[in-house]
mmCIF file of C-alpha atoms and ligand atoms in Angstrom:
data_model
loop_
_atom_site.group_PDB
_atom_site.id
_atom_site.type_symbol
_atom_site.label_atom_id
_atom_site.label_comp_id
_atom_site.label_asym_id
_atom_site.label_seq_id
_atom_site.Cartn_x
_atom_site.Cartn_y
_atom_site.Cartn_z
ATOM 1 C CA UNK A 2 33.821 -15.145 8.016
ATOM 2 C CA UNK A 3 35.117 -12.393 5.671
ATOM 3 C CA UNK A 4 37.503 -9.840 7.516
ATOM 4 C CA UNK A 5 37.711 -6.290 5.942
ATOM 5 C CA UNK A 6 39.405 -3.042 7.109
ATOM 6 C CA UNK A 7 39.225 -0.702 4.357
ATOM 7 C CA UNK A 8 36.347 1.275 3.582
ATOM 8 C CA UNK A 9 36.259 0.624 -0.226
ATOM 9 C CA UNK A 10 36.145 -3.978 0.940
ATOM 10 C CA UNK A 11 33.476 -3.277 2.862
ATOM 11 C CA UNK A 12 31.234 -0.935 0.396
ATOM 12 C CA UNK A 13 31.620 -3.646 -1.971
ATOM 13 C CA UNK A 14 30.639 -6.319 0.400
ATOM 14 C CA UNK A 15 27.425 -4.654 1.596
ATOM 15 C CA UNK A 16 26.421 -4.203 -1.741
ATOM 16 C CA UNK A 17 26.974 -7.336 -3.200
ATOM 17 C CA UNK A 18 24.736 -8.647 -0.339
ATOM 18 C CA UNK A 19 22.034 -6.654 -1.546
ATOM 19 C CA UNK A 20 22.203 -6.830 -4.718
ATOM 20 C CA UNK A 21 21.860 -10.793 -4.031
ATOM 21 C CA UNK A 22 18.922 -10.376 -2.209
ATOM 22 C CA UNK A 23 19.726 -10.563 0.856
ATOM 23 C CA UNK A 24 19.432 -8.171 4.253
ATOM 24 C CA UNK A 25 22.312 -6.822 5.292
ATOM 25 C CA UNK A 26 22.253 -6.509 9.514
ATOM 26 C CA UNK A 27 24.922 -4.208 10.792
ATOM 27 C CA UNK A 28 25.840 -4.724 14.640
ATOM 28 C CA UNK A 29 28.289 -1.613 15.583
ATOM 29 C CA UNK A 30 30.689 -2.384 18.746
ATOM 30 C CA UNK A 31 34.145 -0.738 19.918
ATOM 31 C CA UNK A 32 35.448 -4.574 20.734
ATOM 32 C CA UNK A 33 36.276 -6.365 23.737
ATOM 33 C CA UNK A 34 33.040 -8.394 22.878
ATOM 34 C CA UNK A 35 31.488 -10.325 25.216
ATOM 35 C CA UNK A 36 27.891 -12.296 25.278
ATOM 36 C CA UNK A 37 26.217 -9.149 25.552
ATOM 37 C CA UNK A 38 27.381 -8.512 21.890
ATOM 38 C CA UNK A 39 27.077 -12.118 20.690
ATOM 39 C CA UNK A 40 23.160 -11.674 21.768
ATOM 40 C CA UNK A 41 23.525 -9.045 19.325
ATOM 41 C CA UNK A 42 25.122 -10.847 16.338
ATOM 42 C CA UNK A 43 22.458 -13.890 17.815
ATOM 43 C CA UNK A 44 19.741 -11.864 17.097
ATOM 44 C CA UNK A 45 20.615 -10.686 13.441
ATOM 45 C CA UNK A 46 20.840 -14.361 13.032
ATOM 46 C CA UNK A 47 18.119 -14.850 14.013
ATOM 47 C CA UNK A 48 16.575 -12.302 11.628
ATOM 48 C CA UNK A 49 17.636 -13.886 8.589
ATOM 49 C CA UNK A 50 20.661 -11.191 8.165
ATOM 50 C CA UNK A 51 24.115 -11.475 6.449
ATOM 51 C CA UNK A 52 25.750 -10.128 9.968
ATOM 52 C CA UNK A 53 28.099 -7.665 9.201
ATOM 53 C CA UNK A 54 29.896 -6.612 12.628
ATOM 54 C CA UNK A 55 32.174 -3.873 13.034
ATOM 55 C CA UNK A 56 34.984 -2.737 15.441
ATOM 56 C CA UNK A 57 36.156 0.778 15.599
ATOM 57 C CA UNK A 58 37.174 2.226 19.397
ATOM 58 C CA UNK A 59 36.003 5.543 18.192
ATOM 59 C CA UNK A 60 37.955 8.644 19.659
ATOM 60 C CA UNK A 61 35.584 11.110 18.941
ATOM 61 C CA UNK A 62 33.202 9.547 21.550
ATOM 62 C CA UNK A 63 35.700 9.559 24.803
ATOM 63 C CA UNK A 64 35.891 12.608 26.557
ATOM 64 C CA UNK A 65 38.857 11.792 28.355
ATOM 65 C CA UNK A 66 41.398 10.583 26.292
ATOM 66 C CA UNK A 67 43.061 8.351 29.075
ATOM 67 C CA UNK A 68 39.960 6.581 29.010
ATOM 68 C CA UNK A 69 39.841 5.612 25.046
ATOM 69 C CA UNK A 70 43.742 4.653 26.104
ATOM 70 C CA UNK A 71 42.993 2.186 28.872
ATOM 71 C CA UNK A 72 40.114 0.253 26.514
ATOM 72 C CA UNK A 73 40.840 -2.997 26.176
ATOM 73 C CA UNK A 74 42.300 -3.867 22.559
ATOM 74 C CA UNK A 75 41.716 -7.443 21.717
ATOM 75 C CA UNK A 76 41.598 -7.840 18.032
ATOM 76 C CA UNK A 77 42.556 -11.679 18.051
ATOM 77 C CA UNK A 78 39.581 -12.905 21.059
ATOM 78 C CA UNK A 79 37.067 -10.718 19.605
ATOM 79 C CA UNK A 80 37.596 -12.418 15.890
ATOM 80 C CA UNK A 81 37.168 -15.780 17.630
ATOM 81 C CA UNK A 82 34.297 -14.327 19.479
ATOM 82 C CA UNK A 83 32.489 -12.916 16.247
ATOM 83 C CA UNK A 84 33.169 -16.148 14.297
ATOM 84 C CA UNK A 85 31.951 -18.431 17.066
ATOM 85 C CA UNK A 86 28.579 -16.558 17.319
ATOM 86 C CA UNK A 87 27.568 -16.259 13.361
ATOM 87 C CA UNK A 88 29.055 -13.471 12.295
ATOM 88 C CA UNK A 89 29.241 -13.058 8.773
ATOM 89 C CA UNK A 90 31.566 -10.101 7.867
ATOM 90 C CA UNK A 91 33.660 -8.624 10.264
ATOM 91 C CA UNK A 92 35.173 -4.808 9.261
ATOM 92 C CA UNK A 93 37.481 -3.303 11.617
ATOM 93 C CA UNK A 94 37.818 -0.077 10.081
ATOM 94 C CA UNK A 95 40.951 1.884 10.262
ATOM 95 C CA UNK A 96 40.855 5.780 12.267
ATOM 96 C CA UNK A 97 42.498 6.879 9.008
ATOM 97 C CA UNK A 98 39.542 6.165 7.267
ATOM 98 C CA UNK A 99 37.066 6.625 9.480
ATOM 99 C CA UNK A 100 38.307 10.217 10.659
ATOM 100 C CA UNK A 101 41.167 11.045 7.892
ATOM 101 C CA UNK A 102 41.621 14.484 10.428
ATOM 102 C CA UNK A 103 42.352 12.838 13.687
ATOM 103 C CA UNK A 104 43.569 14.030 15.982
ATOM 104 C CA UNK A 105 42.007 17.069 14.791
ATOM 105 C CA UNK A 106 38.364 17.876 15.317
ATOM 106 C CA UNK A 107 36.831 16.001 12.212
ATOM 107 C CA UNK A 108 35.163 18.906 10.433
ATOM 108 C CA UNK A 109 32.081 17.200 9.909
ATOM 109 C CA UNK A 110 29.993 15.665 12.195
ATOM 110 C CA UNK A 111 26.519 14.824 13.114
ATOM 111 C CA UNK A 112 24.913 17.365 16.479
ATOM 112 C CA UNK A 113 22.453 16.578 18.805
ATOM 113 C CA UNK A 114 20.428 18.521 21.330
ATOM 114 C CA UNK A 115 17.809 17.387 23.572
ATOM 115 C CA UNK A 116 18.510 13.196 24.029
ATOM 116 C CA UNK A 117 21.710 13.875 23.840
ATOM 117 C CA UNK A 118 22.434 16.778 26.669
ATOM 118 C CA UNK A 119 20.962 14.954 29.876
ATOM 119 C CA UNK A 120 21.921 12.125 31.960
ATOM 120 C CA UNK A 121 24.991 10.343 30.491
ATOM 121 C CA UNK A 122 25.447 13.874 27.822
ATOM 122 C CA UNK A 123 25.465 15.914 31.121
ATOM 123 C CA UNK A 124 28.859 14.246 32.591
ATOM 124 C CA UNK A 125 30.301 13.265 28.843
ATOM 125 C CA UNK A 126 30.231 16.657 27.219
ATOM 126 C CA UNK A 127 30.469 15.869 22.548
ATOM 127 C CA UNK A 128 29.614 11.949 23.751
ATOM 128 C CA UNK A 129 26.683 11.858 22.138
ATOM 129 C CA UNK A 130 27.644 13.914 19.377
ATOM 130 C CA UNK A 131 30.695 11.967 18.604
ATOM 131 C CA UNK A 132 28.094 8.470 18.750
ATOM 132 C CA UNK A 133 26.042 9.584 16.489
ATOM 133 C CA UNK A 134 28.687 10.571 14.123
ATOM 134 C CA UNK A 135 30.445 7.471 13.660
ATOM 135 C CA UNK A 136 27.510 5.052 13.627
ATOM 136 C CA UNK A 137 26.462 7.912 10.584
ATOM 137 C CA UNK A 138 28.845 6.985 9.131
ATOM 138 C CA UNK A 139 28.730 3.149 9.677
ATOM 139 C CA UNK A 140 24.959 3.676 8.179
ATOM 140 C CA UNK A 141 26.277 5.792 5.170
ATOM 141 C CA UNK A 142 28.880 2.807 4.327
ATOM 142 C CA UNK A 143 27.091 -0.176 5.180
ATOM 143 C CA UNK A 144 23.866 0.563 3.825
ATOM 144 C CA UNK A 145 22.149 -2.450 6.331
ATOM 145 C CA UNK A 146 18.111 -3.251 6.602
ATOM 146 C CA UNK A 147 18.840 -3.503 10.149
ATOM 147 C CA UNK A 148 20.925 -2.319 12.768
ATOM 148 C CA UNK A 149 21.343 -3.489 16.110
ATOM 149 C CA UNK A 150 21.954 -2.008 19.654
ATOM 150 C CA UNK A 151 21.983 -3.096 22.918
ATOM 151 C CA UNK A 152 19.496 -1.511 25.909
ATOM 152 C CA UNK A 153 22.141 -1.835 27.862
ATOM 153 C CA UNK A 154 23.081 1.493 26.445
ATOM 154 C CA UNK A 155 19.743 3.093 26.785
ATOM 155 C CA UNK A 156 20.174 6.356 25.787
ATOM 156 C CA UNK A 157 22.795 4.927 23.255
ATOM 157 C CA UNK A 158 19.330 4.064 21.221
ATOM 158 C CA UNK A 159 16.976 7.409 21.964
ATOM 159 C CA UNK A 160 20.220 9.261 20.208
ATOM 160 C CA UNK A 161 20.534 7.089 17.277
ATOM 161 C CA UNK A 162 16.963 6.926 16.761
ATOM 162 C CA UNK A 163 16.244 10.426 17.002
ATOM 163 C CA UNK A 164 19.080 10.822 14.157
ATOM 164 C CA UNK A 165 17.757 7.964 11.859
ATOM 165 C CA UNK A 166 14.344 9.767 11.928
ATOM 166 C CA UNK A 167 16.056 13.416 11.297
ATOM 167 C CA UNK A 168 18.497 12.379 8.619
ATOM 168 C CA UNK A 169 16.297 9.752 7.569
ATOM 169 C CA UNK A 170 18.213 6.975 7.113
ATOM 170 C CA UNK A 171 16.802 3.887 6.000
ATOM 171 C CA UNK A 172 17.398 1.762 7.798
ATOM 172 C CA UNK A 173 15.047 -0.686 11.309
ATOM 173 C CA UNK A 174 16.588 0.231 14.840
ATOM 174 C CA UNK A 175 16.383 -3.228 16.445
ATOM 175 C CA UNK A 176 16.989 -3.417 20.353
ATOM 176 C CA UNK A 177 18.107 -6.280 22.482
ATOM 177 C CA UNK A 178 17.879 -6.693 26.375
ATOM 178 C CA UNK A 179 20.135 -6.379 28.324
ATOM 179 C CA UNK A 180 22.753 -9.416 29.076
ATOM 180 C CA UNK A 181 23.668 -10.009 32.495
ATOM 181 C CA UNK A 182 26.258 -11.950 34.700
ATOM 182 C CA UNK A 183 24.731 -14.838 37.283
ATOM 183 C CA UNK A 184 25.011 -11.746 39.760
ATOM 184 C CA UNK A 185 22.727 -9.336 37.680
ATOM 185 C CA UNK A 186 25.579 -7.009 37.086
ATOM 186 C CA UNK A 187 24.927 -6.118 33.258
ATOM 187 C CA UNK A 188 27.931 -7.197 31.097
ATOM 188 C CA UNK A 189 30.548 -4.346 30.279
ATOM 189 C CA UNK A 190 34.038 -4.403 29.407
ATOM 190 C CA UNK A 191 34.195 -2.184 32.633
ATOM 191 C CA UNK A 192 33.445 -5.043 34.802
ATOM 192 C CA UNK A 193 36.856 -6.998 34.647
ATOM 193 C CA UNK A 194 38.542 -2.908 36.348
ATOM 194 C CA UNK A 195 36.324 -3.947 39.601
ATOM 195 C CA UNK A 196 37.856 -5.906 42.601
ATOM 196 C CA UNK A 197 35.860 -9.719 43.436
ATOM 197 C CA UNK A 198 34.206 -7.805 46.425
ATOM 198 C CA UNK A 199 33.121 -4.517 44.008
ATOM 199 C CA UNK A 200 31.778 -6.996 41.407
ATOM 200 C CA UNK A 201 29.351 -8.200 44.990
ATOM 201 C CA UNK A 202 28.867 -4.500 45.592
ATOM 202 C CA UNK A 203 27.434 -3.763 42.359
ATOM 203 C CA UNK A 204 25.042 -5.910 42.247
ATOM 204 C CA UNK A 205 23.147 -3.272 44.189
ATOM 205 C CA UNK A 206 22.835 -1.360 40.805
ATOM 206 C CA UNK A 207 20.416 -4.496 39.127
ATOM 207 C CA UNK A 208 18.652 -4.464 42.513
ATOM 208 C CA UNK A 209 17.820 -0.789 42.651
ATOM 209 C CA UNK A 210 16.728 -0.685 39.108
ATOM 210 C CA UNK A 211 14.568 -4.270 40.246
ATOM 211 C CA UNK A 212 12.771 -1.928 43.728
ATOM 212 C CA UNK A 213 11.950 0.557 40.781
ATOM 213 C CA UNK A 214 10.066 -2.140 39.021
ATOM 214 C CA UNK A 215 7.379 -1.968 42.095
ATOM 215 C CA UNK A 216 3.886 -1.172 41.439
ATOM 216 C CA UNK A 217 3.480 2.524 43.085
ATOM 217 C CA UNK A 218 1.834 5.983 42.420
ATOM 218 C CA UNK A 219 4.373 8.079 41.948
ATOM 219 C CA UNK A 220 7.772 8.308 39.946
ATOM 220 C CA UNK A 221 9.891 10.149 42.705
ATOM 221 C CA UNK A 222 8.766 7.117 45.139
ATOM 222 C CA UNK A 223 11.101 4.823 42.300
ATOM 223 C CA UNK A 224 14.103 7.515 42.824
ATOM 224 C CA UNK A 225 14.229 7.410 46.365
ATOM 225 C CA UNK A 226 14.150 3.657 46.558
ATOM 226 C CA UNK A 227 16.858 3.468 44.155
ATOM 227 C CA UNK A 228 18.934 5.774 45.586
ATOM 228 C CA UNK A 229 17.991 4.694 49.399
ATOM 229 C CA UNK A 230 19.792 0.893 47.957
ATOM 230 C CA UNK A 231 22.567 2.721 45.851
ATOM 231 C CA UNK A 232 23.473 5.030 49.048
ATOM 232 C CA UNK A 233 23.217 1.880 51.545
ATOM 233 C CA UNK A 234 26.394 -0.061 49.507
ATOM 234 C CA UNK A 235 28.525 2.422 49.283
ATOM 235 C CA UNK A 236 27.679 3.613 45.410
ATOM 236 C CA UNK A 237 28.433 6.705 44.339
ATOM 237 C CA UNK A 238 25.539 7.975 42.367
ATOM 238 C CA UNK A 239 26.011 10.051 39.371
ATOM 239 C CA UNK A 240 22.405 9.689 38.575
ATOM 240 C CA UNK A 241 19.275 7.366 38.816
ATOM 241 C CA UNK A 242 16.055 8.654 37.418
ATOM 242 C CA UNK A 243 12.832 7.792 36.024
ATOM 243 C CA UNK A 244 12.631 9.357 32.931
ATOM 244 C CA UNK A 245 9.984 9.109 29.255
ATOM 245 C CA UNK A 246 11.214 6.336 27.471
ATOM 246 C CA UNK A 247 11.530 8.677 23.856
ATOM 247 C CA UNK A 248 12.592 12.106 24.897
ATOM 248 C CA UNK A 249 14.484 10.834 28.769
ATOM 249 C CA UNK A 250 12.953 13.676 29.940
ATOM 250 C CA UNK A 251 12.553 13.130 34.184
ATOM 251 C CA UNK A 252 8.879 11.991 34.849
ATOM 252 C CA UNK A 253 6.722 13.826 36.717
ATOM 253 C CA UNK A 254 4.466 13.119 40.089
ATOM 254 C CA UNK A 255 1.744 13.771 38.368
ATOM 255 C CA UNK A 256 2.494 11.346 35.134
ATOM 256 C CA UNK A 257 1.623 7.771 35.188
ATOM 257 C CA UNK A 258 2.150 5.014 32.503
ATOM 258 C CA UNK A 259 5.501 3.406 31.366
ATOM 259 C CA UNK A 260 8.698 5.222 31.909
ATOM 260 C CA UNK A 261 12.479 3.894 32.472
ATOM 261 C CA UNK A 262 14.191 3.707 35.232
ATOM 262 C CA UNK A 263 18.185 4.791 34.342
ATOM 263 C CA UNK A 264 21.229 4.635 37.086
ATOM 264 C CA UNK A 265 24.538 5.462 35.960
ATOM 265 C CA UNK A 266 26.925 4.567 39.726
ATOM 266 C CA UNK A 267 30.595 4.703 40.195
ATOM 267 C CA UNK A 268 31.972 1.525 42.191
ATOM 268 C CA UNK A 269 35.345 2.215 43.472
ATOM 269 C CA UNK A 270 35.805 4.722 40.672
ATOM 270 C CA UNK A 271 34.610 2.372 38.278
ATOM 271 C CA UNK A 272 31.277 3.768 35.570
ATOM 272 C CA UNK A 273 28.572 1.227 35.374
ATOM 273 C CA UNK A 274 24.939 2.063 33.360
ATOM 274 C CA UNK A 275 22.346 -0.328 34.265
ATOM 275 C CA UNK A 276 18.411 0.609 33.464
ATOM 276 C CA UNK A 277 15.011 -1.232 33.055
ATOM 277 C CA UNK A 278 11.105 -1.088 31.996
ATOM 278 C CA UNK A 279 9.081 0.310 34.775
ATOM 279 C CA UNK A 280 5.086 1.386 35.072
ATOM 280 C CA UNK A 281 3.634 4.051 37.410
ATOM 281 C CA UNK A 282 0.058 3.272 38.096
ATOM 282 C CA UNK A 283 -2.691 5.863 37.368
ATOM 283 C CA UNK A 284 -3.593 7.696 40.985
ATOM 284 C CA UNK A 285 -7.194 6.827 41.830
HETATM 285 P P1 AMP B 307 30.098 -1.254 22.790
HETATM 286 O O1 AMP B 307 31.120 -2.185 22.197
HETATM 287 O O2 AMP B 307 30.227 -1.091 24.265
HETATM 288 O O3 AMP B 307 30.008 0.044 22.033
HETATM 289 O O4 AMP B 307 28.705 -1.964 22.588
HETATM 290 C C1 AMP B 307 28.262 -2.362 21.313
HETATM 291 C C2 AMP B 307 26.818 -2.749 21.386
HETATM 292 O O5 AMP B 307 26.648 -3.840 22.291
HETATM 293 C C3 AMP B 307 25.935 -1.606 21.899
HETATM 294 O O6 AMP B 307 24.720 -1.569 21.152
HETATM 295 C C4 AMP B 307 25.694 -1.993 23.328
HETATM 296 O O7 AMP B 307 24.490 -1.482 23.859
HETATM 297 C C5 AMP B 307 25.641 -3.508 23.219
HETATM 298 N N1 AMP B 307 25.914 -4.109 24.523
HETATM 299 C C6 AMP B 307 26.979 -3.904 25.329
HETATM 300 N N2 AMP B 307 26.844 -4.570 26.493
HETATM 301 C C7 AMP B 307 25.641 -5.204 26.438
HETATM 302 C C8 AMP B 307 24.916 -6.044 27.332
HETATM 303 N N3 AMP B 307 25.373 -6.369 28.529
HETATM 304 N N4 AMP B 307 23.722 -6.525 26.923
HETATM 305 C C9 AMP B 307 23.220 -6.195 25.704
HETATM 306 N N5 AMP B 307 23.856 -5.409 24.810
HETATM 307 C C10 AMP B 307 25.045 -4.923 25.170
#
């Protein structure tokens, strides 16, 4: 596995790739990987790519800055983890380079409305903004055939593709589902903050998203039985809607067809996203 950090490495690398021939499939994280990423890097694999992973805890995307403090920082495990599952090219990118003005506001950025203003956008003012941006800029570098993001992050993907078709980048969105533990709870580096009996509490997000996957008439039926389970264990709910799968805009009662069901719950203070494929049935 080739290991790069500077900007110049990594240009060459991509290009060299192409020039042979060969796809280039870029698969951005922030680290503390875990199998939801190496289904990621799997994938890519799987495609036939030259898997070029990157690591970069990007500021610009935490609106708290205590909380891009805490993030784990595992540099040695997630090199193992990368090399174990297929990764061909790891670049772990240095802030200096990827935002030479930081801890100033980095003059030049990529903005968003629309995707980017509701449900996570809403309590995470610029996190969208400050996405986009970097993984720009991973694009603009990289130069890859394919990149590759996890549903897990669902709105994660409506941003960046909204971007890739505005800037047009060239470049295939590929998504992969969403990894879970043996007790549903979808994998996160947030999971190892929760308590053994919060992990057991959480598993109520999975199974509200799983009563939204019932066949019924109506998409504010779906809310309240997702929020009737969320409310029962104790969750705190910051949201959990059914929303259009492009533009996350809340369905309607009168709208039928497939939509998304999207919770975002606090366990004992702790953020979890969870969200799945569900289908309102045409009223007779
Ligand atoms: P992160 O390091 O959290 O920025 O995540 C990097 C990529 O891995 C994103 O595209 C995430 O959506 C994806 N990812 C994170 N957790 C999971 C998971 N449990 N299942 C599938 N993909 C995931």
């Amino acid at each position: 596995m080739e290991l790069f950090s500077s900007i110049a490495d990594w240009r060459n690398y991509a290009s060299e790739v192409r020039a042979s021939g060969r796809r280039v499939g870029l698969v951005p994280t922030m680290g503390a990987l875990h199998e939801g990423h190496a289904s990621l890097f799997e994938k890519a694999k799987s495609n036939g790519d030259v898997v070029l992973a990157t690591i970069f805890l990007n500021p610009i995307q935490f609106s708290v800055k205590s909380d891009y403090e805490a993030y784990p920082r595992v540099a040695e495990a997630d090199r193992a983890v990368a090399l174990a599952n297929g990764v061909d090219c790891l670049v772990e990118p240095t802030l200096e380079e990827m935002w030479p003005d930081y801890p100033e506001a980095t003059p030049t950025k990529v903005t968003m409305k629309g995707v980017s203003d509701t449900l996570e956008g809403e309590g995470r003012p610029g996190h969208f903004n400050g996405v986009a941006s970097v993984v720009a800029k991973l694009l603009t570098v990289t130069g890859p055939c394919r990149a590759y993001f996890g549903e897990k992050d669902f709105q994660q993907i409506a941003v960046i593709r909204q971007m890739v078709r505005d800037l047009a980048f060239d470049v295939e969105i590929v998504t992969c589902a969403i990894k879970r533990d043996a007790e549903g709870l979808a994998l996160s580096s947030r999971n190892a903050r929760l308590s053994p009996e919060d992990h057991t509490r959480a598993k109520c997000i999975s199974q509200a998203i799983a009563a939204a996957q019932a066949e019924v008439e109506c998409a504010s039926e779906l809310r309240h039985r997702m929020r009737t389970i969320l409310r029962a264990a104790g969750a705190e709910i910051v949201y959990a809607e059914i929303v259009d799968n492009v533009t996350l805009r809340p369905a309607d009662d009168s709208q039928a067809g497939d939509f998304r069901a999207i919770i975002t719950a606090k366990i004992d203070g702790v953020r979890l996203l969870d969200n799945g494929p569900v289908t309102i049935k045409a009223k007779n």
